[in-house]
């Protein structure tokens, strides 16, 4: 009986974590405009360093592809992938990770939120 209890508990926990994952992938930035974000990505030269779905050229390699970035659990492997963190990262990555190769970019807070909204449309890894 103890074994059965353990199995039931384990199945229950798997169920719970599945729900948590679903909630976590809904990453929404209220009021942000993902289409404007894509335009800003084009005009700010992000693609010089990144391959980005939606941007045909250039497709830089320095920073890695951003395909599926919206579904990754971490930003740059070290920060939780949450909307506010993503917006702060695209605007001024070195303020969060002083040793990062991602440069600070001259973006307003609203522009960074629009860009983050676009990045969260890239969620099919
Ligand atoms: C000069 C090159 C360069 C430019 C320009 C640049 N990045 Fe990056 N980016 C990087 C590098 C290098 C990394 C890896 C950082 C790390 O791992 O610490 C990175 C990481 C990232 C990440 C995290 C990716 C991941 O796998 O978690 C995102 C998101 C990102 N950049 C978005 C942008 C956006 C949006 C722009 C334009 C506004 C931009 N980058 C412009 C070099 C650049």
mmCIF file of N, CA and C and ligand atoms in Angstrom:
data_model
loop_
_atom_site.group_PDB
_atom_site.id
_atom_site.type_symbol
_atom_site.label_atom_id
_atom_site.label_comp_id
_atom_site.label_asym_id
_atom_site.label_seq_id
_atom_site.Cartn_x
_atom_site.Cartn_y
_atom_site.Cartn_z
ATOM 1 N N UNK A 1 0.830 -1.214 0.000
ATOM 2 C CA UNK A 1 0.000 0.000 0.000
ATOM 3 C C UNK A 1 0.864 1.264 0.000
ATOM 4 N N UNK A 2 1.958 1.186 0.742
ATOM 5 C CA UNK A 2 2.834 2.358 0.792
ATOM 6 C C UNK A 2 3.352 2.684 -0.606
ATOM 7 N N UNK A 3 3.641 1.608 -1.346
ATOM 8 C CA UNK A 3 4.158 1.804 -2.712
ATOM 9 C C UNK A 3 3.120 2.508 -3.589
ATOM 10 N N UNK A 4 1.864 2.026 -3.464
ATOM 11 C CA UNK A 4 0.802 2.606 -4.280
ATOM 12 C C UNK A 4 0.666 4.091 -3.951
ATOM 13 N N UNK A 5 0.750 4.383 -2.648
ATOM 14 C CA UNK A 5 0.658 5.783 -2.221
ATOM 15 C C UNK A 5 1.746 6.621 -2.874
ATOM 16 N N UNK A 6 2.938 6.066 -2.924
ATOM 17 C CA UNK A 6 4.057 6.802 -3.524
ATOM 18 C C UNK A 6 3.793 7.065 -4.996
ATOM 19 N N UNK A 7 3.251 6.037 -5.663
ATOM 20 C CA UNK A 7 2.977 6.195 -7.104
ATOM 21 C C UNK A 7 1.922 7.273 -7.315
ATOM 22 N N UNK A 8 0.871 7.223 -6.485
ATOM 23 C CA UNK A 8 -0.196 8.222 -6.634
ATOM 24 C C UNK A 8 0.368 9.629 -6.401
ATOM 25 N N UNK A 9 1.212 9.734 -5.387
ATOM 26 C CA UNK A 9 1.827 11.031 -5.080
ATOM 27 C C UNK A 9 2.674 11.503 -6.270
ATOM 28 N N UNK A 10 3.465 10.564 -6.828
ATOM 29 C CA UNK A 10 4.344 10.923 -7.940
ATOM 30 C C UNK A 10 3.516 11.383 -9.135
ATOM 31 N N UNK A 11 2.442 10.664 -9.445
ATOM 32 C CA UNK A 11 1.601 11.039 -10.584
ATOM 33 C C UNK A 11 0.994 12.423 -10.333
ATOM 34 N N UNK A 12 0.577 12.631 -9.092
ATOM 35 C CA UNK A 12 0.000 13.933 -8.742
ATOM 36 C C UNK A 12 1.005 15.056 -8.952
ATOM 37 N N UNK A 13 2.231 14.821 -8.557
ATOM 38 C CA UNK A 13 3.264 15.860 -8.693
ATOM 39 C C UNK A 13 3.550 16.151 -10.165
ATOM 40 N N UNK A 14 3.564 15.090 -10.989
ATOM 41 C CA UNK A 14 3.795 15.299 -12.424
ATOM 42 C C UNK A 14 2.670 16.181 -12.973
ATOM 43 N N UNK A 15 1.440 15.873 -12.549
ATOM 44 C CA UNK A 15 0.297 16.673 -12.989
ATOM 45 C C UNK A 15 0.470 18.128 -12.611
ATOM 46 N N UNK A 16 0.873 18.366 -11.385
ATOM 47 C CA UNK A 16 1.046 19.735 -10.902
ATOM 48 C C UNK A 16 2.110 20.474 -11.698
ATOM 49 N N UNK A 17 3.238 19.809 -11.955
ATOM 50 C CA UNK A 17 4.319 20.506 -12.647
ATOM 51 C C UNK A 17 3.908 20.782 -14.093
ATOM 52 N N UNK A 18 3.078 19.912 -14.671
ATOM 53 C CA UNK A 18 2.610 20.177 -16.038
ATOM 54 C C UNK A 18 1.804 21.471 -16.058
ATOM 55 N N UNK A 19 0.955 21.671 -15.043
ATOM 56 C CA UNK A 19 0.165 22.909 -14.974
ATOM 57 C C UNK A 19 1.086 24.109 -14.813
ATOM 58 N N UNK A 20 2.078 23.961 -13.938
ATOM 59 C CA UNK A 20 2.987 25.072 -13.678
ATOM 60 C C UNK A 20 3.700 25.460 -14.969
ATOM 61 N N UNK A 21 4.099 24.473 -15.757
ATOM 62 C CA UNK A 21 4.786 24.758 -17.021
ATOM 63 C C UNK A 21 3.895 25.559 -17.954
ATOM 64 N N UNK A 22 2.624 25.179 -18.015
ATOM 65 C CA UNK A 22 1.698 25.865 -18.914
ATOM 66 C C UNK A 22 1.568 27.330 -18.517
ATOM 67 N N UNK A 23 1.394 27.542 -17.211
ATOM 68 C CA UNK A 23 1.238 28.913 -16.732
ATOM 69 C C UNK A 23 2.497 29.712 -17.049
ATOM 70 N N UNK A 24 3.637 29.056 -16.929
ATOM 71 C CA UNK A 24 4.901 29.749 -17.110
ATOM 72 C C UNK A 24 5.127 30.174 -18.557
ATOM 73 N N UNK A 25 4.594 29.403 -19.528
ATOM 74 C CA UNK A 25 4.855 29.760 -20.917
ATOM 75 C C UNK A 25 3.961 30.901 -21.382
ATOM 76 N N UNK A 26 2.933 31.265 -20.595
ATOM 77 C CA UNK A 26 2.108 32.413 -20.983
ATOM 78 C C UNK A 26 2.819 33.677 -20.529
ATOM 79 N N UNK A 27 3.674 34.209 -21.381
ATOM 80 C CA UNK A 27 4.462 35.371 -20.978
ATOM 81 C C UNK A 27 3.944 36.587 -21.721
ATOM 82 N N UNK A 28 3.260 37.420 -20.983
ATOM 83 C CA UNK A 28 2.545 38.530 -21.613
ATOM 84 C C UNK A 28 3.071 39.853 -21.071
ATOM 85 N N UNK A 29 3.267 40.816 -21.963
ATOM 86 C CA UNK A 29 3.628 42.163 -21.537
ATOM 87 C C UNK A 29 2.447 43.064 -21.845
ATOM 88 N N UNK A 30 1.744 43.480 -20.794
ATOM 89 C CA UNK A 30 0.528 44.268 -20.991
ATOM 90 C C UNK A 30 0.844 45.529 -21.784
ATOM 91 N N UNK A 31 0.048 45.762 -22.826
ATOM 92 C CA UNK A 31 0.172 47.001 -23.590
ATOM 93 C C UNK A 31 1.326 47.021 -24.583
ATOM 94 N N UNK A 32 2.154 45.984 -24.610
ATOM 95 C CA UNK A 32 3.288 45.989 -25.540
ATOM 96 C C UNK A 32 2.821 45.551 -26.922
ATOM 97 N N UNK A 33 3.549 46.004 -27.954
ATOM 98 C CA UNK A 33 3.144 45.788 -29.342
ATOM 99 C C UNK A 33 4.238 44.977 -30.055
ATOM 100 N N UNK A 34 3.949 43.700 -30.296
ATOM 101 C CA UNK A 34 4.985 42.828 -30.856
ATOM 102 C C UNK A 34 5.368 43.212 -32.286
ATOM 103 N N UNK A 35 4.416 43.772 -33.047
ATOM 104 C CA UNK A 35 4.747 44.190 -34.426
ATOM 105 C C UNK A 35 5.723 45.364 -34.388
ATOM 106 N N UNK A 36 5.471 46.299 -33.470
ATOM 107 C CA UNK A 36 6.415 47.409 -33.295
ATOM 108 C C UNK A 36 7.766 46.860 -32.834
ATOM 109 N N UNK A 37 7.720 45.814 -32.019
ATOM 110 C CA UNK A 37 8.951 45.181 -31.540
ATOM 111 C C UNK A 37 9.791 44.642 -32.683
ATOM 112 N N UNK A 38 9.134 44.019 -33.660
ATOM 113 C CA UNK A 38 9.882 43.490 -34.807
ATOM 114 C C UNK A 38 10.537 44.636 -35.591
ATOM 115 N N UNK A 39 9.808 45.747 -35.781
ATOM 116 C CA UNK A 39 10.408 46.901 -36.474
ATOM 117 C C UNK A 39 11.630 47.408 -35.725
ATOM 118 N N UNK A 40 11.515 47.475 -34.397
ATOM 119 C CA UNK A 40 12.637 47.967 -33.589
ATOM 120 C C UNK A 40 13.829 47.009 -33.672
ATOM 121 N N UNK A 41 13.538 45.719 -33.707
ATOM 122 C CA UNK A 41 14.603 44.719 -33.846
ATOM 123 C C UNK A 41 15.355 44.963 -35.148
ATOM 124 N N UNK A 42 14.584 45.298 -36.218
ATOM 125 C CA UNK A 42 15.219 45.565 -37.516
ATOM 126 C C UNK A 42 16.064 46.834 -37.460
ATOM 127 N N UNK A 43 15.527 47.889 -36.876
ATOM 128 C CA UNK A 43 16.243 49.168 -36.924
ATOM 129 C C UNK A 43 17.385 49.244 -35.913
ATOM 130 N N UNK A 44 17.371 48.388 -34.892
ATOM 131 C CA UNK A 44 18.440 48.441 -33.891
ATOM 132 C C UNK A 44 19.555 47.435 -34.119
ATOM 133 N N UNK A 45 19.493 46.736 -35.242
ATOM 134 C CA UNK A 45 20.635 45.907 -35.625
ATOM 135 C C UNK A 45 20.825 44.647 -34.806
ATOM 136 N N UNK A 46 19.767 44.179 -34.158
ATOM 137 C CA UNK A 46 19.882 42.944 -33.368
ATOM 138 C C UNK A 46 20.378 41.786 -34.237
ATOM 139 N N UNK A 47 19.957 41.796 -35.514
ATOM 140 C CA UNK A 47 20.260 40.669 -36.396
ATOM 141 C C UNK A 47 21.720 40.655 -36.855
ATOM 142 N N UNK A 48 22.454 41.727 -36.539
ATOM 143 C CA UNK A 48 23.891 41.701 -36.808
ATOM 144 C C UNK A 48 24.528 40.586 -35.969
ATOM 145 N N UNK A 49 23.980 40.362 -34.794
ATOM 146 C CA UNK A 49 24.538 39.357 -33.882
ATOM 147 C C UNK A 49 23.651 38.124 -33.701
ATOM 148 N N UNK A 50 22.405 38.208 -34.144
ATOM 149 C CA UNK A 50 21.474 37.093 -33.906
ATOM 150 C C UNK A 50 20.738 36.708 -35.184
ATOM 151 N N UNK A 51 20.551 35.414 -35.417
ATOM 152 C CA UNK A 51 19.565 34.965 -36.400
ATOM 153 C C UNK A 51 18.206 35.081 -35.717
ATOM 154 N N UNK A 52 17.266 35.770 -36.368
ATOM 155 C CA UNK A 52 15.967 36.042 -35.741
ATOM 156 C C UNK A 52 14.852 35.713 -36.729
ATOM 157 N N UNK A 53 13.970 34.778 -36.401
ATOM 158 C CA UNK A 53 12.832 34.517 -37.291
ATOM 159 C C UNK A 53 12.069 35.816 -37.540
ATOM 160 N N UNK A 54 11.748 36.099 -38.818
ATOM 161 C CA UNK A 54 11.071 37.349 -39.158
ATOM 162 C C UNK A 54 12.040 38.374 -39.725
ATOM 163 N N UNK A 55 13.333 38.157 -39.543
ATOM 164 C CA UNK A 55 14.347 39.055 -40.106
ATOM 165 C C UNK A 55 15.195 38.221 -41.066
ATOM 166 N N UNK A 56 15.066 38.536 -42.374
ATOM 167 C CA UNK A 56 15.729 37.707 -43.383
ATOM 168 C C UNK A 56 17.241 37.935 -43.412
ATOM 169 N N UNK A 57 17.650 39.188 -43.138
ATOM 170 C CA UNK A 57 19.063 39.525 -43.251
ATOM 171 C C UNK A 57 19.385 40.709 -42.370
ATOM 172 N N UNK A 58 20.533 40.774 -41.749
ATOM 173 C CA UNK A 58 21.548 39.718 -41.687
ATOM 174 C C UNK A 58 21.140 38.621 -40.703
ATOM 175 N N UNK A 59 21.904 37.602 -40.585
ATOM 176 C CA UNK A 59 21.649 36.532 -39.614
ATOM 177 C C UNK A 59 22.949 36.245 -38.883
ATOM 178 N N UNK A 60 23.270 37.167 -37.968
ATOM 179 C CA UNK A 60 24.560 37.095 -37.272
ATOM 180 C C UNK A 60 24.667 35.882 -36.376
ATOM 181 N N UNK A 61 25.883 35.563 -36.009
ATOM 182 C CA UNK A 61 26.127 34.356 -35.213
ATOM 183 C C UNK A 61 26.699 34.651 -33.828
ATOM 184 N N UNK A 62 27.105 35.896 -33.587
ATOM 185 C CA UNK A 62 27.775 36.209 -32.325
ATOM 186 C C UNK A 62 26.927 35.845 -31.106
ATOM 187 N N UNK A 63 25.646 36.194 -31.151
ATOM 188 C CA UNK A 63 24.803 36.011 -29.963
ATOM 189 C C UNK A 63 23.909 34.778 -30.033
ATOM 190 N N UNK A 64 24.016 34.015 -31.107
ATOM 191 C CA UNK A 64 23.179 32.814 -31.228
ATOM 192 C C UNK A 64 21.806 33.131 -31.800
ATOM 193 N N UNK A 65 21.119 32.101 -32.273
ATOM 194 C CA UNK A 65 19.792 32.284 -32.843
ATOM 195 C C UNK A 65 18.777 32.562 -31.735
ATOM 196 N N UNK A 66 17.821 33.422 -32.040
ATOM 197 C CA UNK A 66 16.752 33.697 -31.068
ATOM 198 C C UNK A 66 15.499 32.877 -31.371
ATOM 199 N N UNK A 67 15.620 31.928 -32.285
ATOM 200 C CA UNK A 67 14.486 31.051 -32.581
ATOM 201 C C UNK A 67 14.116 30.265 -31.319
ATOM 202 N N UNK A 68 12.853 30.304 -30.949
ATOM 203 C CA UNK A 68 12.387 29.570 -29.776
ATOM 204 C C UNK A 68 12.753 30.212 -28.447
ATOM 205 N N UNK A 69 13.274 31.446 -28.481
ATOM 206 C CA UNK A 69 13.747 32.071 -27.233
ATOM 207 C C UNK A 69 12.613 32.249 -26.218
ATOM 208 N N UNK A 70 11.392 32.440 -26.729
ATOM 209 C CA UNK A 70 10.260 32.653 -25.829
ATOM 210 C C UNK A 70 9.937 31.432 -24.976
ATOM 211 N N UNK A 71 10.364 30.260 -25.427
ATOM 212 C CA UNK A 71 10.043 29.030 -24.697
ATOM 213 C C UNK A 71 11.204 28.545 -23.826
ATOM 214 N N UNK A 72 12.322 29.266 -23.887
ATOM 215 C CA UNK A 72 13.464 28.813 -23.076
ATOM 216 C C UNK A 72 13.231 29.168 -21.616
ATOM 217 N N UNK A 73 13.661 28.304 -20.697
ATOM 218 C CA UNK A 73 13.453 28.611 -19.279
ATOM 219 C C UNK A 73 14.337 29.743 -18.774
ATOM 220 N N UNK A 74 15.496 29.939 -19.409
ATOM 221 C CA UNK A 74 16.429 30.946 -18.919
ATOM 222 C C UNK A 74 16.794 31.912 -20.045
ATOM 223 N N UNK A 75 17.178 33.127 -19.671
ATOM 224 C CA UNK A 75 17.741 34.098 -20.608
ATOM 225 C C UNK A 75 19.255 34.045 -20.442
ATOM 226 N N UNK A 76 19.948 33.883 -21.558
ATOM 227 C CA UNK A 76 21.415 33.761 -21.539
ATOM 228 C C UNK A 76 21.870 32.652 -20.586
ATOM 229 N N UNK A 77 20.990 31.696 -20.341
ATOM 230 C CA UNK A 77 21.331 30.557 -19.483
ATOM 231 C C UNK A 77 21.416 30.886 -18.017
ATOM 232 N N UNK A 78 21.175 32.145 -17.640
ATOM 233 C CA UNK A 78 21.423 32.529 -16.248
ATOM 234 C C UNK A 78 20.322 33.319 -15.566
ATOM 235 N N UNK A 79 19.396 33.865 -16.349
ATOM 236 C CA UNK A 79 18.342 34.691 -15.742
ATOM 237 C C UNK A 79 16.993 34.026 -15.992
ATOM 238 N N UNK A 80 16.052 34.144 -15.061
ATOM 239 C CA UNK A 80 14.730 33.563 -15.294
ATOM 240 C C UNK A 80 14.059 34.250 -16.484
ATOM 241 N N UNK A 81 13.476 33.451 -17.367
ATOM 242 C CA UNK A 81 12.844 34.031 -18.554
ATOM 243 C C UNK A 81 11.457 34.551 -18.203
ATOM 244 N N UNK A 82 11.437 35.766 -17.670
ATOM 245 C CA UNK A 82 10.183 36.425 -17.299
ATOM 246 C C UNK A 82 10.108 37.754 -18.041
ATOM 247 N N UNK A 83 8.883 38.206 -18.353
ATOM 248 C CA UNK A 83 8.734 39.401 -19.185
ATOM 249 C C UNK A 83 9.555 40.608 -18.724
ATOM 250 N N UNK A 84 9.513 40.945 -17.445
ATOM 251 C CA UNK A 84 10.221 42.141 -16.985
ATOM 252 C C UNK A 84 11.734 41.958 -17.126
ATOM 253 N N UNK A 85 12.196 40.729 -16.887
ATOM 254 C CA UNK A 85 13.636 40.456 -16.990
ATOM 255 C C UNK A 85 14.059 40.534 -18.460
ATOM 256 N N UNK A 86 13.239 39.970 -19.342
ATOM 257 C CA UNK A 86 13.558 40.001 -20.774
ATOM 258 C C UNK A 86 13.633 41.447 -21.271
ATOM 259 N N UNK A 87 12.659 42.269 -20.890
ATOM 260 C CA UNK A 87 12.656 43.668 -21.332
ATOM 261 C C UNK A 87 13.903 44.384 -20.820
ATOM 262 N N UNK A 88 14.257 44.140 -19.561
ATOM 263 C CA UNK A 88 15.446 44.781 -18.993
ATOM 264 C C UNK A 88 16.711 44.280 -19.686
ATOM 265 N N UNK A 89 16.729 42.987 -20.012
ATOM 266 C CA UNK A 89 17.909 42.395 -20.650
ATOM 267 C C UNK A 89 18.145 42.975 -22.043
ATOM 268 N N UNK A 90 17.089 43.080 -22.871
ATOM 269 C CA UNK A 90 17.313 43.571 -24.236
ATOM 270 C C UNK A 90 17.729 45.044 -24.215
ATOM 271 N N UNK A 91 17.351 45.749 -23.179
ATOM 272 C CA UNK A 91 17.699 47.158 -23.099
ATOM 273 C C UNK A 91 19.116 47.375 -22.562
ATOM 274 N N UNK A 92 19.446 46.648 -21.495
ATOM 275 C CA UNK A 92 20.756 46.851 -20.868
ATOM 276 C C UNK A 92 21.221 45.560 -20.196
ATOM 277 N N UNK A 93 21.662 44.616 -21.031
ATOM 278 C CA UNK A 93 22.068 43.304 -20.524
ATOM 279 C C UNK A 93 23.208 43.387 -19.504
ATOM 280 N N UNK A 94 24.227 44.250 -19.736
ATOM 281 C CA UNK A 94 25.344 44.277 -18.770
ATOM 282 C C UNK A 94 24.932 44.721 -17.362
ATOM 283 N N UNK A 95 23.795 45.425 -17.235
ATOM 284 C CA UNK A 95 23.374 45.811 -15.882
ATOM 285 C C UNK A 95 22.906 44.582 -15.107
ATOM 286 N N UNK A 96 22.507 43.521 -15.835
ATOM 287 C CA UNK A 96 22.067 42.288 -15.172
ATOM 288 C C UNK A 96 23.191 41.262 -15.110
ATOM 289 N N UNK A 97 23.992 41.199 -16.171
ATOM 290 C CA UNK A 97 25.105 40.246 -16.255
ATOM 291 C C UNK A 97 26.338 41.026 -16.713
ATOM 292 N N UNK A 98 27.117 41.513 -15.777
ATOM 293 C CA UNK A 98 28.237 42.400 -16.137
ATOM 294 C C UNK A 98 29.216 41.789 -17.136
ATOM 295 N N UNK A 99 29.329 40.461 -17.176
ATOM 296 C CA UNK A 99 30.306 39.843 -18.080
ATOM 297 C C UNK A 99 29.687 39.399 -19.400
ATOM 298 N N UNK A 100 28.468 39.822 -19.698
ATOM 299 C CA UNK A 100 27.805 39.343 -20.922
ATOM 300 C C UNK A 100 28.396 39.982 -22.177
ATOM 301 N N UNK A 101 28.262 39.273 -23.291
ATOM 302 C CA UNK A 101 28.707 39.819 -24.569
ATOM 303 C C UNK A 101 27.627 40.628 -25.254
ATOM 304 N N UNK A 102 26.446 40.632 -24.694
ATOM 305 C CA UNK A 102 25.316 41.389 -25.267
ATOM 306 C C UNK A 102 25.450 42.850 -24.838
ATOM 307 N N UNK A 103 25.519 43.772 -25.797
ATOM 308 C CA UNK A 103 25.761 45.174 -25.444
ATOM 309 C C UNK A 103 24.509 45.881 -24.935
ATOM 310 N N UNK A 104 24.677 46.979 -24.196
ATOM 311 C CA UNK A 104 23.511 47.807 -23.865
ATOM 312 C C UNK A 104 23.048 48.494 -25.144
ATOM 313 N N UNK A 105 21.735 48.646 -25.328
ATOM 314 C CA UNK A 105 21.228 49.233 -26.563
ATOM 315 C C UNK A 105 20.390 50.441 -26.215
ATOM 316 N N UNK A 106 20.407 51.449 -27.081
ATOM 317 C CA UNK A 106 19.672 52.646 -26.714
ATOM 318 C C UNK A 106 18.201 52.475 -27.083
ATOM 319 N N UNK A 107 17.471 51.995 -26.108
ATOM 320 C CA UNK A 107 16.038 51.739 -26.253
ATOM 321 C C UNK A 107 15.330 52.336 -25.049
ATOM 322 N N UNK A 108 14.115 52.861 -25.284
ATOM 323 C CA UNK A 108 13.313 53.283 -24.136
ATOM 324 C C UNK A 108 12.739 52.022 -23.481
ATOM 325 N N UNK A 109 12.193 52.203 -22.280
ATOM 326 C CA UNK A 109 11.592 51.061 -21.593
ATOM 327 C C UNK A 109 10.441 50.476 -22.423
ATOM 328 N N UNK A 110 9.621 51.369 -23.011
ATOM 329 C CA UNK A 110 8.474 50.907 -23.814
ATOM 330 C C UNK A 110 8.949 50.148 -25.047
ATOM 331 N N UNK A 111 10.022 50.640 -25.676
ATOM 332 C CA UNK A 111 10.558 49.953 -26.855
ATOM 333 C C UNK A 111 11.077 48.562 -26.474
ATOM 334 N N UNK A 112 11.753 48.478 -25.333
ATOM 335 C CA UNK A 112 12.276 47.181 -24.887
ATOM 336 C C UNK A 112 11.126 46.208 -24.609
ATOM 337 N N UNK A 113 10.023 46.729 -24.090
ATOM 338 C CA UNK A 113 8.855 45.871 -23.833
ATOM 339 C C UNK A 113 8.244 45.382 -25.153
ATOM 340 N N UNK A 114 8.201 46.258 -26.168
ATOM 341 C CA UNK A 114 7.686 45.833 -27.480
ATOM 342 C C UNK A 114 8.578 44.723 -28.055
ATOM 343 N N UNK A 115 9.883 44.894 -27.921
ATOM 344 C CA UNK A 115 10.814 43.873 -28.431
ATOM 345 C C UNK A 115 10.617 42.560 -27.679
ATOM 346 N N UNK A 116 10.497 42.651 -26.356
ATOM 347 C CA UNK A 116 10.285 41.423 -25.563
ATOM 348 C C UNK A 116 8.987 40.739 -26.010
ATOM 349 N N UNK A 117 7.953 41.536 -26.300
ATOM 350 C CA UNK A 117 6.680 40.951 -26.752
ATOM 351 C C UNK A 117 6.891 40.193 -28.059
ATOM 352 N N UNK A 118 7.703 40.753 -28.955
ATOM 353 C CA UNK A 118 7.983 40.023 -30.201
ATOM 354 C C UNK A 118 8.761 38.742 -29.906
ATOM 355 N N UNK A 119 9.755 38.837 -29.025
ATOM 356 C CA UNK A 119 10.561 37.641 -28.712
ATOM 357 C C UNK A 119 9.681 36.528 -28.143
ATOM 358 N N UNK A 120 8.632 36.903 -27.408
ATOM 359 C CA UNK A 120 7.751 35.875 -26.846
ATOM 360 C C UNK A 120 6.825 35.254 -27.889
ATOM 361 N N UNK A 121 6.786 35.827 -29.101
ATOM 362 C CA UNK A 121 6.057 35.123 -30.168
ATOM 363 C C UNK A 121 6.937 34.002 -30.739
ATOM 364 N N UNK A 122 8.233 34.030 -30.428
ATOM 365 C CA UNK A 122 9.180 33.011 -30.911
ATOM 366 C C UNK A 122 9.256 31.907 -29.867
ATOM 367 N N UNK A 123 8.171 31.123 -29.786
ATOM 368 C CA UNK A 123 8.120 30.178 -28.677
ATOM 369 C C UNK A 123 8.048 28.721 -29.131
ATOM 370 N N UNK A 124 8.285 28.488 -30.424
ATOM 371 C CA UNK A 124 8.245 27.096 -30.889
ATOM 372 C C UNK A 124 9.639 26.596 -31.211
ATOM 373 N N UNK A 125 10.312 26.110 -30.192
ATOM 374 C CA UNK A 125 11.687 25.631 -30.336
ATOM 375 C C UNK A 125 11.731 24.372 -31.191
HETATM 376 C C1 LIG B 1 27.038 43.077 -30.667
HETATM 377 C C2 LIG B 1 26.265 41.842 -30.748
HETATM 378 C C3 LIG B 1 24.839 41.854 -30.227
HETATM 379 C C4 LIG B 1 23.801 42.701 -30.574
HETATM 380 C C5 LIG B 1 23.827 43.908 -31.500
HETATM 381 C C6 LIG B 1 22.630 42.188 -29.882
HETATM 382 N N1 LIG B 1 22.949 41.087 -29.148
HETATM 383 FE FE1 LIG B 1 21.670 39.925 -28.086
HETATM 384 N N2 LIG B 1 23.210 38.804 -27.443
HETATM 385 C C7 LIG B 1 24.525 38.943 -27.833
HETATM 386 C C8 LIG B 1 25.349 37.969 -27.136
HETATM 387 C C9 LIG B 1 26.841 37.789 -27.278
HETATM 388 C C10 LIG B 1 24.457 37.222 -26.321
HETATM 389 C C11 LIG B 1 24.800 36.092 -25.346
HETATM 390 C C12 LIG B 1 24.860 36.722 -23.978
HETATM 391 C C13 LIG B 1 25.257 35.803 -22.857
HETATM 392 O O1 LIG B 1 25.117 34.593 -22.966
HETATM 393 O O2 LIG B 1 25.691 36.355 -21.822
HETATM 394 C C14 LIG B 1 23.129 37.772 -26.552
HETATM 395 C C15 LIG B 1 21.979 37.297 -25.948
HETATM 396 C C16 LIG B 1 20.700 37.720 -26.248
HETATM 397 C C17 LIG B 1 19.496 37.142 -25.724
HETATM 398 C C18 LIG B 1 19.430 35.938 -24.816
HETATM 399 C C19 LIG B 1 19.353 34.748 -25.718
HETATM 400 C C20 LIG B 1 19.229 33.441 -24.980
HETATM 401 O O3 LIG B 1 19.550 32.419 -25.598
HETATM 402 O O4 LIG B 1 18.821 33.401 -23.827
HETATM 403 C C21 LIG B 1 18.460 37.839 -26.246
HETATM 404 C C22 LIG B 1 16.994 37.601 -25.995
HETATM 405 C C23 LIG B 1 19.004 38.870 -27.068
HETATM 406 N N3 LIG B 1 20.385 38.772 -27.052
HETATM 407 C C24 LIG B 1 18.261 39.788 -27.768
HETATM 408 C C25 LIG B 1 18.798 40.826 -28.505
HETATM 409 C C26 LIG B 1 18.013 41.873 -29.100
HETATM 410 C C27 LIG B 1 16.506 41.954 -29.060
HETATM 411 C C28 LIG B 1 18.883 42.741 -29.692
HETATM 412 C C29 LIG B 1 18.592 44.048 -30.370
HETATM 413 C C30 LIG B 1 17.793 45.002 -29.606
HETATM 414 C C31 LIG B 1 20.219 42.193 -29.496
HETATM 415 N N4 LIG B 1 20.124 41.045 -28.770
HETATM 416 C C32 LIG B 1 21.379 42.750 -29.984
HETATM 417 C C33 LIG B 1 25.018 39.845 -28.740
HETATM 418 C C34 LIG B 1 24.282 40.863 -29.321
#
